Short mmCIF file of C-alpha atoms in Angstrom, two decimals:
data_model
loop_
_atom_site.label_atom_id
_atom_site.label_comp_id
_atom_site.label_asym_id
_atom_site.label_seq_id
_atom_site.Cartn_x
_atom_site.Cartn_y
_atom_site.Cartn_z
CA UNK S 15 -157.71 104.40 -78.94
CA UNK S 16 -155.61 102.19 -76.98
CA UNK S 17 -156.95 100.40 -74.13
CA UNK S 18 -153.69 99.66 -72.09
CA UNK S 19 -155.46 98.15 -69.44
CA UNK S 20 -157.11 95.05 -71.54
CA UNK S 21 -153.84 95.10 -73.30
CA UNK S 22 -151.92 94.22 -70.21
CA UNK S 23 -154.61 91.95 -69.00
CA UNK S 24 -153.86 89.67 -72.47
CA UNK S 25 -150.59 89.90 -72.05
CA UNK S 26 -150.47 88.41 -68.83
CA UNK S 27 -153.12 85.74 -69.72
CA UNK S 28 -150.95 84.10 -72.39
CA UNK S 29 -149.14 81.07 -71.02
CA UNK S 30 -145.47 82.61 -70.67
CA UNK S 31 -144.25 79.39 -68.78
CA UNK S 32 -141.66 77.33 -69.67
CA UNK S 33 -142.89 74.18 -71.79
CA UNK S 34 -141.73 70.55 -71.14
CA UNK S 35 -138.14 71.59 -71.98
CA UNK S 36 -137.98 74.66 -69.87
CA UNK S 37 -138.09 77.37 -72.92
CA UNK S 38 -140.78 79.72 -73.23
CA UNK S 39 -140.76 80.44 -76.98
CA UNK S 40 -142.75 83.63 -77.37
CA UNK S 41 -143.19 86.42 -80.25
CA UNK S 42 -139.88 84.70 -82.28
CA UNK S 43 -137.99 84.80 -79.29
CA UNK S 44 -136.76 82.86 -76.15
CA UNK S 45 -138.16 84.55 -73.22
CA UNK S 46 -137.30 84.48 -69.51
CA UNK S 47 -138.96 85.17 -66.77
CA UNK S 48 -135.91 86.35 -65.34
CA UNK S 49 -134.33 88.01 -61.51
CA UNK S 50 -134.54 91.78 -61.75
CA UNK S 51 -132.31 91.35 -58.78
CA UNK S 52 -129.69 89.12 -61.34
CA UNK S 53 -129.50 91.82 -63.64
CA UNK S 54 -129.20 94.41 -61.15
CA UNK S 55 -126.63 92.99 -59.68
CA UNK S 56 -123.95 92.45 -63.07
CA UNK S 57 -124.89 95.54 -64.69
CA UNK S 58 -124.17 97.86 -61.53
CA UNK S 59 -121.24 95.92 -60.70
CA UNK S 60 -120.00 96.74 -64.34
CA UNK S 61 -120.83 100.11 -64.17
CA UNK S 62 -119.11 100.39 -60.83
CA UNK S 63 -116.20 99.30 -61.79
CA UNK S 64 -115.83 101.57 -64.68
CA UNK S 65 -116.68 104.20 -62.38
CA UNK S 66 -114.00 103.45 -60.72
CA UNK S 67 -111.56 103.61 -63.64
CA UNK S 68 -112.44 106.56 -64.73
CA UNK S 69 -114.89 108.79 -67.11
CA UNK S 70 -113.50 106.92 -70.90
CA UNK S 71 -114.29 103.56 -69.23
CA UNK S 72 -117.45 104.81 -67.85
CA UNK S 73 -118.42 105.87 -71.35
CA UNK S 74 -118.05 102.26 -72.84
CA UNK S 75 -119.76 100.96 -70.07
CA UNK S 76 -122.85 102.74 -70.50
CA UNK S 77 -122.75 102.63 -74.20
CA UNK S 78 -122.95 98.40 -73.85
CA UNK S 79 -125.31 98.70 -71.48
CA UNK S 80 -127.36 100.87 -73.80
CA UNK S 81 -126.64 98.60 -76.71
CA UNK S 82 -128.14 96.02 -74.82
CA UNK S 83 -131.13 97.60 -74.73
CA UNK S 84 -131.28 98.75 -78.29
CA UNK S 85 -131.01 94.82 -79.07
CA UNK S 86 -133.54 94.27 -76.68
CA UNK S 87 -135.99 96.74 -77.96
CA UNK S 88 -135.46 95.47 -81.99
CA UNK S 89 -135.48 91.90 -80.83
CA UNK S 90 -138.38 92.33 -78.31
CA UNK S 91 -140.20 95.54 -79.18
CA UNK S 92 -139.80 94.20 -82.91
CA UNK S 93 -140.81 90.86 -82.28
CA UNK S 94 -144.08 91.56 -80.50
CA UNK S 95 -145.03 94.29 -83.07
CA UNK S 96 -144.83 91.52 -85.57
CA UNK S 97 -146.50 88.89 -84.06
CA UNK S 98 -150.00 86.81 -84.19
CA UNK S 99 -150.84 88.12 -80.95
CA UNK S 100 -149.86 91.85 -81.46
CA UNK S 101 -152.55 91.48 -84.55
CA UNK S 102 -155.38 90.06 -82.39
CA UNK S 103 -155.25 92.26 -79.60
CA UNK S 104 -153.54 95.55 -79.89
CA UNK S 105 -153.41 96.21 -83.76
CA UNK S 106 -157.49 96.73 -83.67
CA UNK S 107 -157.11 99.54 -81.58
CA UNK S 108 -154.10 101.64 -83.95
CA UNK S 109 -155.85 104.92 -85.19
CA UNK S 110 -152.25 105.82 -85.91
CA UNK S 111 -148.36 105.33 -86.58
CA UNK S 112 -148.11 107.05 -83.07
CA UNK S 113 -150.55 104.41 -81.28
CA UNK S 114 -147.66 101.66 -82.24
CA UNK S 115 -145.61 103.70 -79.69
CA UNK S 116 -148.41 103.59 -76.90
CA UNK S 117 -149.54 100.25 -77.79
CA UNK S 118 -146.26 98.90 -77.49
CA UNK S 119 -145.65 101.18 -74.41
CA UNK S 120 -148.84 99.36 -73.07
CA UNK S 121 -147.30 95.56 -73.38
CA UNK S 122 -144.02 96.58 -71.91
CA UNK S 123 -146.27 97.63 -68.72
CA UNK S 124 -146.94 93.83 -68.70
CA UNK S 125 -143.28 92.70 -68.28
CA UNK S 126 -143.03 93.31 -64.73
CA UNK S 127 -140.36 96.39 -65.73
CA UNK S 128 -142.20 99.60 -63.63
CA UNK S 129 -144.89 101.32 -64.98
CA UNK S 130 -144.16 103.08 -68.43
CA UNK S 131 -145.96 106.60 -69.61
CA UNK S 132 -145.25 108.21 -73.01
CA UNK S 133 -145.48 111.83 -71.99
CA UNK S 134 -144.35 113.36 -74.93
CA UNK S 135 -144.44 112.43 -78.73
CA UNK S 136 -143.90 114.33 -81.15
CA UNK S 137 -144.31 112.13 -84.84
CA UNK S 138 -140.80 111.26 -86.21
CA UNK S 139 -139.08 113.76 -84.06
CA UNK S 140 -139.05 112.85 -80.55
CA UNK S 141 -140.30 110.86 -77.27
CA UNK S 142 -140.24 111.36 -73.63
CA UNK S 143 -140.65 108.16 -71.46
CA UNK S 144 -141.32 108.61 -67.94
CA UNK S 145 -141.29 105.44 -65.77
CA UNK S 146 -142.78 104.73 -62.25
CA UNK S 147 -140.97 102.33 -60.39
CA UNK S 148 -138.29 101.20 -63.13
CA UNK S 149 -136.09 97.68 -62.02
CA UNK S 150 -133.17 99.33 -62.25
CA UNK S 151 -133.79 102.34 -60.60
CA UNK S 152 -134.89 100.07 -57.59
CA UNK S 153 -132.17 97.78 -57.71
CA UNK S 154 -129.64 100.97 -57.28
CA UNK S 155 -131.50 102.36 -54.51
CA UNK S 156 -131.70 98.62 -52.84
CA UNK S 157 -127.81 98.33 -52.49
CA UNK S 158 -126.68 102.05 -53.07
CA UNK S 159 -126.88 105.18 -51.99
CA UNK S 160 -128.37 108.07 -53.85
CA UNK S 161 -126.23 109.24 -57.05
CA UNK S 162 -125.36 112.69 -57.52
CA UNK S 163 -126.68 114.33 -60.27
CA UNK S 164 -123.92 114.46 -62.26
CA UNK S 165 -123.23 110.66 -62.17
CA UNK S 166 -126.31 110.43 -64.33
CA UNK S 167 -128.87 107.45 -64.05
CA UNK S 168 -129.02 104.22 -64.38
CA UNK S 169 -131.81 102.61 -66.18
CA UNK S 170 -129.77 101.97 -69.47
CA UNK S 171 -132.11 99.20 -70.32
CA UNK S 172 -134.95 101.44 -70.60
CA UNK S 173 -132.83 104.08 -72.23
CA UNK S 174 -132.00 101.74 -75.04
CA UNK S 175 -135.38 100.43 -75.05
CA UNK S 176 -137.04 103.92 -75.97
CA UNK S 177 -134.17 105.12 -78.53
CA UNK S 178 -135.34 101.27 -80.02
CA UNK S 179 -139.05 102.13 -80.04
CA UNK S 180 -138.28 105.50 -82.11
CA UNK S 181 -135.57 103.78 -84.68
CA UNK S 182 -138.44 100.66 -84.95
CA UNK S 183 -140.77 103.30 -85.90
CA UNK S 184 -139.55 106.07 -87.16
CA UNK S 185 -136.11 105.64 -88.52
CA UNK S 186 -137.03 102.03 -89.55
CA UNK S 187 -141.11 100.89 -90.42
CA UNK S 188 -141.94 98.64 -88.61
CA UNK S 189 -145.48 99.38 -89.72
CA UNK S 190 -144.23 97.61 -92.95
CA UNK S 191 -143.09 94.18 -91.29
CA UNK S 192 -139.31 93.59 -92.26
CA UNK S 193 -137.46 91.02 -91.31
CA UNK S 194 -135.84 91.80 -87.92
CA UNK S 195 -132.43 90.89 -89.22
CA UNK S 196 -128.63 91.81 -88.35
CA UNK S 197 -128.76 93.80 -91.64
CA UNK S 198 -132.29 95.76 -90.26
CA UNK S 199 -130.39 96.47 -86.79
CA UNK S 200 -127.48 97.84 -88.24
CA UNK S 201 -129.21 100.13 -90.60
CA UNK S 202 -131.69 101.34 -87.64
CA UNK S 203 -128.72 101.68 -84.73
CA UNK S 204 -126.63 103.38 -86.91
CA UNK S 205 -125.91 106.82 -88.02
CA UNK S 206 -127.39 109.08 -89.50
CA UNK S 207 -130.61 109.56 -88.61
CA UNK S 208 -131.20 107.41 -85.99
CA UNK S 209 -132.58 107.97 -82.18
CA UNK S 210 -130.25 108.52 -79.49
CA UNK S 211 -131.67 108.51 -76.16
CA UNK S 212 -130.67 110.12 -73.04
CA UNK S 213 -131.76 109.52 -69.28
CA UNK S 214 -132.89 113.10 -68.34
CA UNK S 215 -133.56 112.16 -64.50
CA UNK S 216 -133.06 108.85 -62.71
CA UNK S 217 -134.74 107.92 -59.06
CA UNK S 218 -131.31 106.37 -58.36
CA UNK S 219 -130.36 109.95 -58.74
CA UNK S 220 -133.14 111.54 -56.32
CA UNK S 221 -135.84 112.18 -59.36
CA UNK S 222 -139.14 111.09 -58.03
CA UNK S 223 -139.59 109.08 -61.71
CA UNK S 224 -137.21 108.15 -64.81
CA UNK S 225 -137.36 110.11 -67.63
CA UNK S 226 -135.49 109.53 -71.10
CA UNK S 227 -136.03 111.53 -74.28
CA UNK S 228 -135.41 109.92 -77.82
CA UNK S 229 -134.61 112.40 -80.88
CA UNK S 230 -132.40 112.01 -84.02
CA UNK S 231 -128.61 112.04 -83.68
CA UNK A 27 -145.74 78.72 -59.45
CA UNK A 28 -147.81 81.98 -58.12
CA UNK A 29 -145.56 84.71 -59.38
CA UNK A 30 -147.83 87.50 -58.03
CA UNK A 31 -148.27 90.47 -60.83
CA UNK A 32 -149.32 94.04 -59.42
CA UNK A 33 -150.98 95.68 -62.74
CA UNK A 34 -150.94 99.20 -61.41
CA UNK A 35 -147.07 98.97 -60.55
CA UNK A 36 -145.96 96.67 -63.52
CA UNK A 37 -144.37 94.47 -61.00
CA UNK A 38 -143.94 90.45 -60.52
CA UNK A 39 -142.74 88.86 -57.63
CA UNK A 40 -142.13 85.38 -56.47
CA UNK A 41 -140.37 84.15 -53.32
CA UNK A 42 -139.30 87.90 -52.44
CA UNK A 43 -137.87 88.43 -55.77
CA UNK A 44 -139.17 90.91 -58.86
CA UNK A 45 -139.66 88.66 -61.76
CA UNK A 46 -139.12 90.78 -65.21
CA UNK A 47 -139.14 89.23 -68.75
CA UNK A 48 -136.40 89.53 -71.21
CA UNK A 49 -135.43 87.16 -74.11
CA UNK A 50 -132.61 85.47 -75.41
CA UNK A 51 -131.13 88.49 -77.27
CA UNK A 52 -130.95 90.49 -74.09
CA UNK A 53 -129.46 88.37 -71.82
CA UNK A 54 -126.58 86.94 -74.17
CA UNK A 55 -126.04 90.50 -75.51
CA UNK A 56 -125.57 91.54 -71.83
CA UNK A 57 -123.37 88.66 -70.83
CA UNK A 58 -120.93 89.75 -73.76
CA UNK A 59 -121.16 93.29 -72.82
CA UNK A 60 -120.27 92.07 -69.51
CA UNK A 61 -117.43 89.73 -70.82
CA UNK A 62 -116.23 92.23 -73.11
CA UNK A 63 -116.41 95.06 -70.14
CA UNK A 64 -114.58 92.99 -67.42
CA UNK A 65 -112.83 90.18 -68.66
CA UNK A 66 -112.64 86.52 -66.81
CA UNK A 67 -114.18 88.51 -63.74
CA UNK A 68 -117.31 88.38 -65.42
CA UNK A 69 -117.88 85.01 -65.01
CA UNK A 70 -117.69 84.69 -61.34
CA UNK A 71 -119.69 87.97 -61.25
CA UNK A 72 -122.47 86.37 -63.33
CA UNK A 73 -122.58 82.81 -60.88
CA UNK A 74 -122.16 84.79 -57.80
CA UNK A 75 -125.08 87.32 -58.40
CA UNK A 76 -127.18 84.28 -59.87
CA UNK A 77 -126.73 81.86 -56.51
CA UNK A 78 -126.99 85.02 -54.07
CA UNK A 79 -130.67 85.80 -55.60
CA UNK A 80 -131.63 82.25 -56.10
CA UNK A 81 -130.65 81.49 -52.47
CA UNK A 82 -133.01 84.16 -51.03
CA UNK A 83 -136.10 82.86 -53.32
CA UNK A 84 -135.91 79.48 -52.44
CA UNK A 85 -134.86 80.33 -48.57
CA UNK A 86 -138.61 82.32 -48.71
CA UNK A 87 -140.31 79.68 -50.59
CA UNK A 88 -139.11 76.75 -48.49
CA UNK A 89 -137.79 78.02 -45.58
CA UNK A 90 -137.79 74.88 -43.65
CA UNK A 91 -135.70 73.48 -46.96
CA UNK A 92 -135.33 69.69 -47.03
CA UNK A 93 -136.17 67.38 -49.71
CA UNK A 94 -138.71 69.14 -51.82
CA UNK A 95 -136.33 71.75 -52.67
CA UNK A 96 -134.68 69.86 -55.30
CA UNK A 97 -137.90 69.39 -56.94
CA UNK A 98 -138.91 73.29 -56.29
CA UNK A 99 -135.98 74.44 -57.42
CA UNK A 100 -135.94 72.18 -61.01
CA UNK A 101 -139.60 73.33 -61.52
CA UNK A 102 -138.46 76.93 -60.70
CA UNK A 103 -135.62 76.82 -63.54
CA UNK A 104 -138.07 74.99 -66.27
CA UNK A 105 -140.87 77.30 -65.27
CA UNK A 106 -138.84 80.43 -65.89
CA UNK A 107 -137.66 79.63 -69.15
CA UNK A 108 -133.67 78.82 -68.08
CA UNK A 109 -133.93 75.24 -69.66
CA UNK A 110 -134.57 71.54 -67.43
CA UNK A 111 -132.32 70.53 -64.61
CA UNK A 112 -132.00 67.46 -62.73
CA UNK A 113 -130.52 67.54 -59.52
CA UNK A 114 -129.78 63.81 -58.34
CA UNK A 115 -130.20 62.79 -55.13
CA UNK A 116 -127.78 61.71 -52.80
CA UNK A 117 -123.81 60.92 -54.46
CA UNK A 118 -125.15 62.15 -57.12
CA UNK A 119 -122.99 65.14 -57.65
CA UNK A 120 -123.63 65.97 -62.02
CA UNK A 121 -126.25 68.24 -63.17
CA UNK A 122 -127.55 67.54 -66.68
CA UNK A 123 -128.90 70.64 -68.36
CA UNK A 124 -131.07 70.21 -71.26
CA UNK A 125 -132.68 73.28 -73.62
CA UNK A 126 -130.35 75.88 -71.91
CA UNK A 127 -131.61 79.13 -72.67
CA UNK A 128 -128.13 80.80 -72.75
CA UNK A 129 -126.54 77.82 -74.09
CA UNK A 130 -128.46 77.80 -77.25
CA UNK A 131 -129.50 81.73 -76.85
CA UNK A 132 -125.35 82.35 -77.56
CA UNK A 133 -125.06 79.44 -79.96
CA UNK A 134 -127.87 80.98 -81.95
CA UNK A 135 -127.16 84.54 -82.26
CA UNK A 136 -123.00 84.74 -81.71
CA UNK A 137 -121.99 81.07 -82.31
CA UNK A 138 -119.99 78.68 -81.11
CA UNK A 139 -118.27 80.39 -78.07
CA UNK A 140 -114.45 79.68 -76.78
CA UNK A 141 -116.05 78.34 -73.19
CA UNK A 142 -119.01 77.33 -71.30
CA UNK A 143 -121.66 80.36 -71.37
CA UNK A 144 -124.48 79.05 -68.99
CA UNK A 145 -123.49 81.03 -65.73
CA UNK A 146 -126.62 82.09 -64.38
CA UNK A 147 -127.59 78.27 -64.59
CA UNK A 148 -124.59 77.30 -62.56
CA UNK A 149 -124.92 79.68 -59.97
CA UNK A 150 -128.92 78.68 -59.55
CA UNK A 151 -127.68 74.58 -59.23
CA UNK A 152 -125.18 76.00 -56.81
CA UNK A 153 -128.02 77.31 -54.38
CA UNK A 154 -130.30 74.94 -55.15
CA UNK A 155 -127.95 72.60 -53.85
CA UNK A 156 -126.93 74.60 -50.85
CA UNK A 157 -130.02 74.89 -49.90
CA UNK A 158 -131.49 71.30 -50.14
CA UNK A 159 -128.63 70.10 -48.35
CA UNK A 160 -128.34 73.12 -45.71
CA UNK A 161 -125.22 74.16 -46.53
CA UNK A 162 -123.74 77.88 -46.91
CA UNK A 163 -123.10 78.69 -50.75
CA UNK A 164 -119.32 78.32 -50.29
CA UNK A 165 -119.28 75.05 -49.18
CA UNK A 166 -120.70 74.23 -52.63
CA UNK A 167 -118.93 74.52 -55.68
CA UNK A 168 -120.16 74.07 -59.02
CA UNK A 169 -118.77 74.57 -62.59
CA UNK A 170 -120.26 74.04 -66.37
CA UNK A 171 -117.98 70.76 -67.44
CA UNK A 172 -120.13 70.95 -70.81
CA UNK A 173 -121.90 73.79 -72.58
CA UNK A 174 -123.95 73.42 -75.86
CA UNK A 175 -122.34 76.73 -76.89
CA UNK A 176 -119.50 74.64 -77.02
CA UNK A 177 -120.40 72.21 -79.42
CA UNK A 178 -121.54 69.74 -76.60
CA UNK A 179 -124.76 68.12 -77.54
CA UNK A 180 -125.84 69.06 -73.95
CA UNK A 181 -124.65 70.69 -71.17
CA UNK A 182 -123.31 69.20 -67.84
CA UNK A 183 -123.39 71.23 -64.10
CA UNK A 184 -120.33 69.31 -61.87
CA UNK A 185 -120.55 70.43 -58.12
CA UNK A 186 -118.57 69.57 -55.56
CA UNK A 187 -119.39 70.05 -51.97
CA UNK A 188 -116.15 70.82 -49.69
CA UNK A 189 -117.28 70.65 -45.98
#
């Protein structure tokens, strides 16, 4: 059973701070404690712009946003699954393959990035992320107006990060502990097989949460 | 630093500002998305966005600004994991930058790059200078005259103040 809330209570007791030469080495990675604001600000100016220059440029737009994501997810995601700290505190409470995905769900609701749900998994096939209060979706509706529908959302961070969490798991096995290498990306983010996610509904675009859906491309 | 954490709403804020962790592989990967996506624009995009945010935070945390906001602001940047500034004091007018997290963050995972990568850093000395010395943002000017992604053994903030 996983116990989300003493999971985020660990996770925001380790020292994640930078040391004497301003890093904050974490999990195998360099972490920030970072502006949501910042990113905000670059990505939505990208995506504007494409916007702007019509639907083909929109496309690549979204799909390096999205790839940002995936790298943050098998960096990240990856990263913390294989760490000492993933061991000690949330790997006591996996009953199964599945509780990676809500374990991990439950550290990300540590990261300051709105509060994630898994409301629908089904094992190797497909997951439905619904998030409360997502950066992104309050940086757009800081500085924008309301989307239309038909613009779509955008939380591409969090749409990259859930297609990640599938691919780490099922697509991947993470379970297994490989090396989170360029070789290990490629053969997770790339087809066949692997999870494509979508943002289904997007508070920039009037939802009242953000919801994507993983499954197999 | 009391960056205030709201469990129920997984949301950090300091100074005004939500606070969200992401590592190295993120922000580089967005940066070249970013590069890739809109060309030299990106760069200005990237300093702008970075002094506009980092000029509200410290404008709430020291809002009578003054001295101790050169010393707020380099304990701000090392506590958030960007690397260790040190803003002289009076003429002093060059920024080293040691352990830059998006120097060595590109050097690391896309090597040695074909100019100086640490934006976000410049546009943070940029404020932090602005503000210490009471100044609007564009009477400050700052560029990276040395980046580690560059093959520089460190990197170097220049800024120039023009009124």
């Amino acid at each position: 059973m996983i116990d989300e809330g003493t999971i985020v209570d660990a996770v925001r007791s380790l020292s994640l701070v930078g040391n004497e030469e301003g890093l904050i080495p974490a999990f195998g990675l360099y972490l920030t404690c970072h502006y949501a604001s910042y990113y905000n600000r670059i990505s939505f100016a990208y995506l504007r712009d494409a916007e702007q220059r019509g639907e083909a440029n929109v496309t690549v737009a979204r799909e390096r946003l999205v790839e940002a994501g995936h790298v943050c997810a098998f960096n990240t995601f990856g990263g913390i699954m294989l760490s000492q700290e993933w061991d000690a505190v949330v790997a006591p409470m996996l009953e199964s393959r599945e509780d990676w995905i809500r374990g991990i769900v439950a550290v990300v609701n540590a990261l300051g990035w709105g509060r994630w749900s898994v409301e629908r998994l089904v094992a190797g096939e497909e997951l439905t992320v619904s998030v409360s209060g997502s950066y992104e979706s309050n940086g757009w509706l800081a500085d924008h107006p309301v989307r239309p529908k038909e613009s779509g959302g955008v939380c591409c961070l969090v749409t990259g990060g859930v297609a990640g969490l599938m691919n780490l798991l099922y697509h991947g096995d993470i379970t297994k502990r490989p090396s989170l290498d360029p070789s290990y990306y490629a053969k997770l983010f790339t087809p066949p097989g692997r999870f494509v996610a979508t943002e289904i509904e997007c508070r920039a675009a009037g939802a009242e949460a953000c919801r994507v859906v993983a499954r197999r491309s | 630093m009391d960056i205030r954490f709201d469990k129920a709403r997984n949301a950090a804020h300091l100074g005004g500002e939500a606070l969200v962790f992401h590592c190295h592989y993120y922000n580089c990967t967005l940066q070249a998305a970013l590069e890739d996506g809109l060309g030299e624009a990106a760069q200005a995009l990237q300093v702008r966005a970075a002094a506009d945010v980092v000029t509200s935070q410290l404008r709430a945390l020291a809002p009578d600004g003054g001295s101790g906001v050169r010393e707020l602001a380099q304990r701000l940047f090392s506590t958030l994991g960007f690397g260790a500034i040190e803003l002289g004091r009076g003429e002093s007018r060059v920024v080293p930058l040691r352990g830059s997290h998006y120097g060595l963050g590109w050097l690391a995972i896309r090597g040695q790059a074909k100019g100086p990568v640490c934006h976000f850093a410049v546009g943070f000395v940029q404020a932090a200078v602005a503000v210490a010395e009471g100044l609007p943002l564009d009477a400050v000017a700052a560029r990276e005259s040395a980046c580690v992604a560059c093959g520089a053994e460190g990197c170097t903030i220049e800024i120039e103040v023009t009124r």
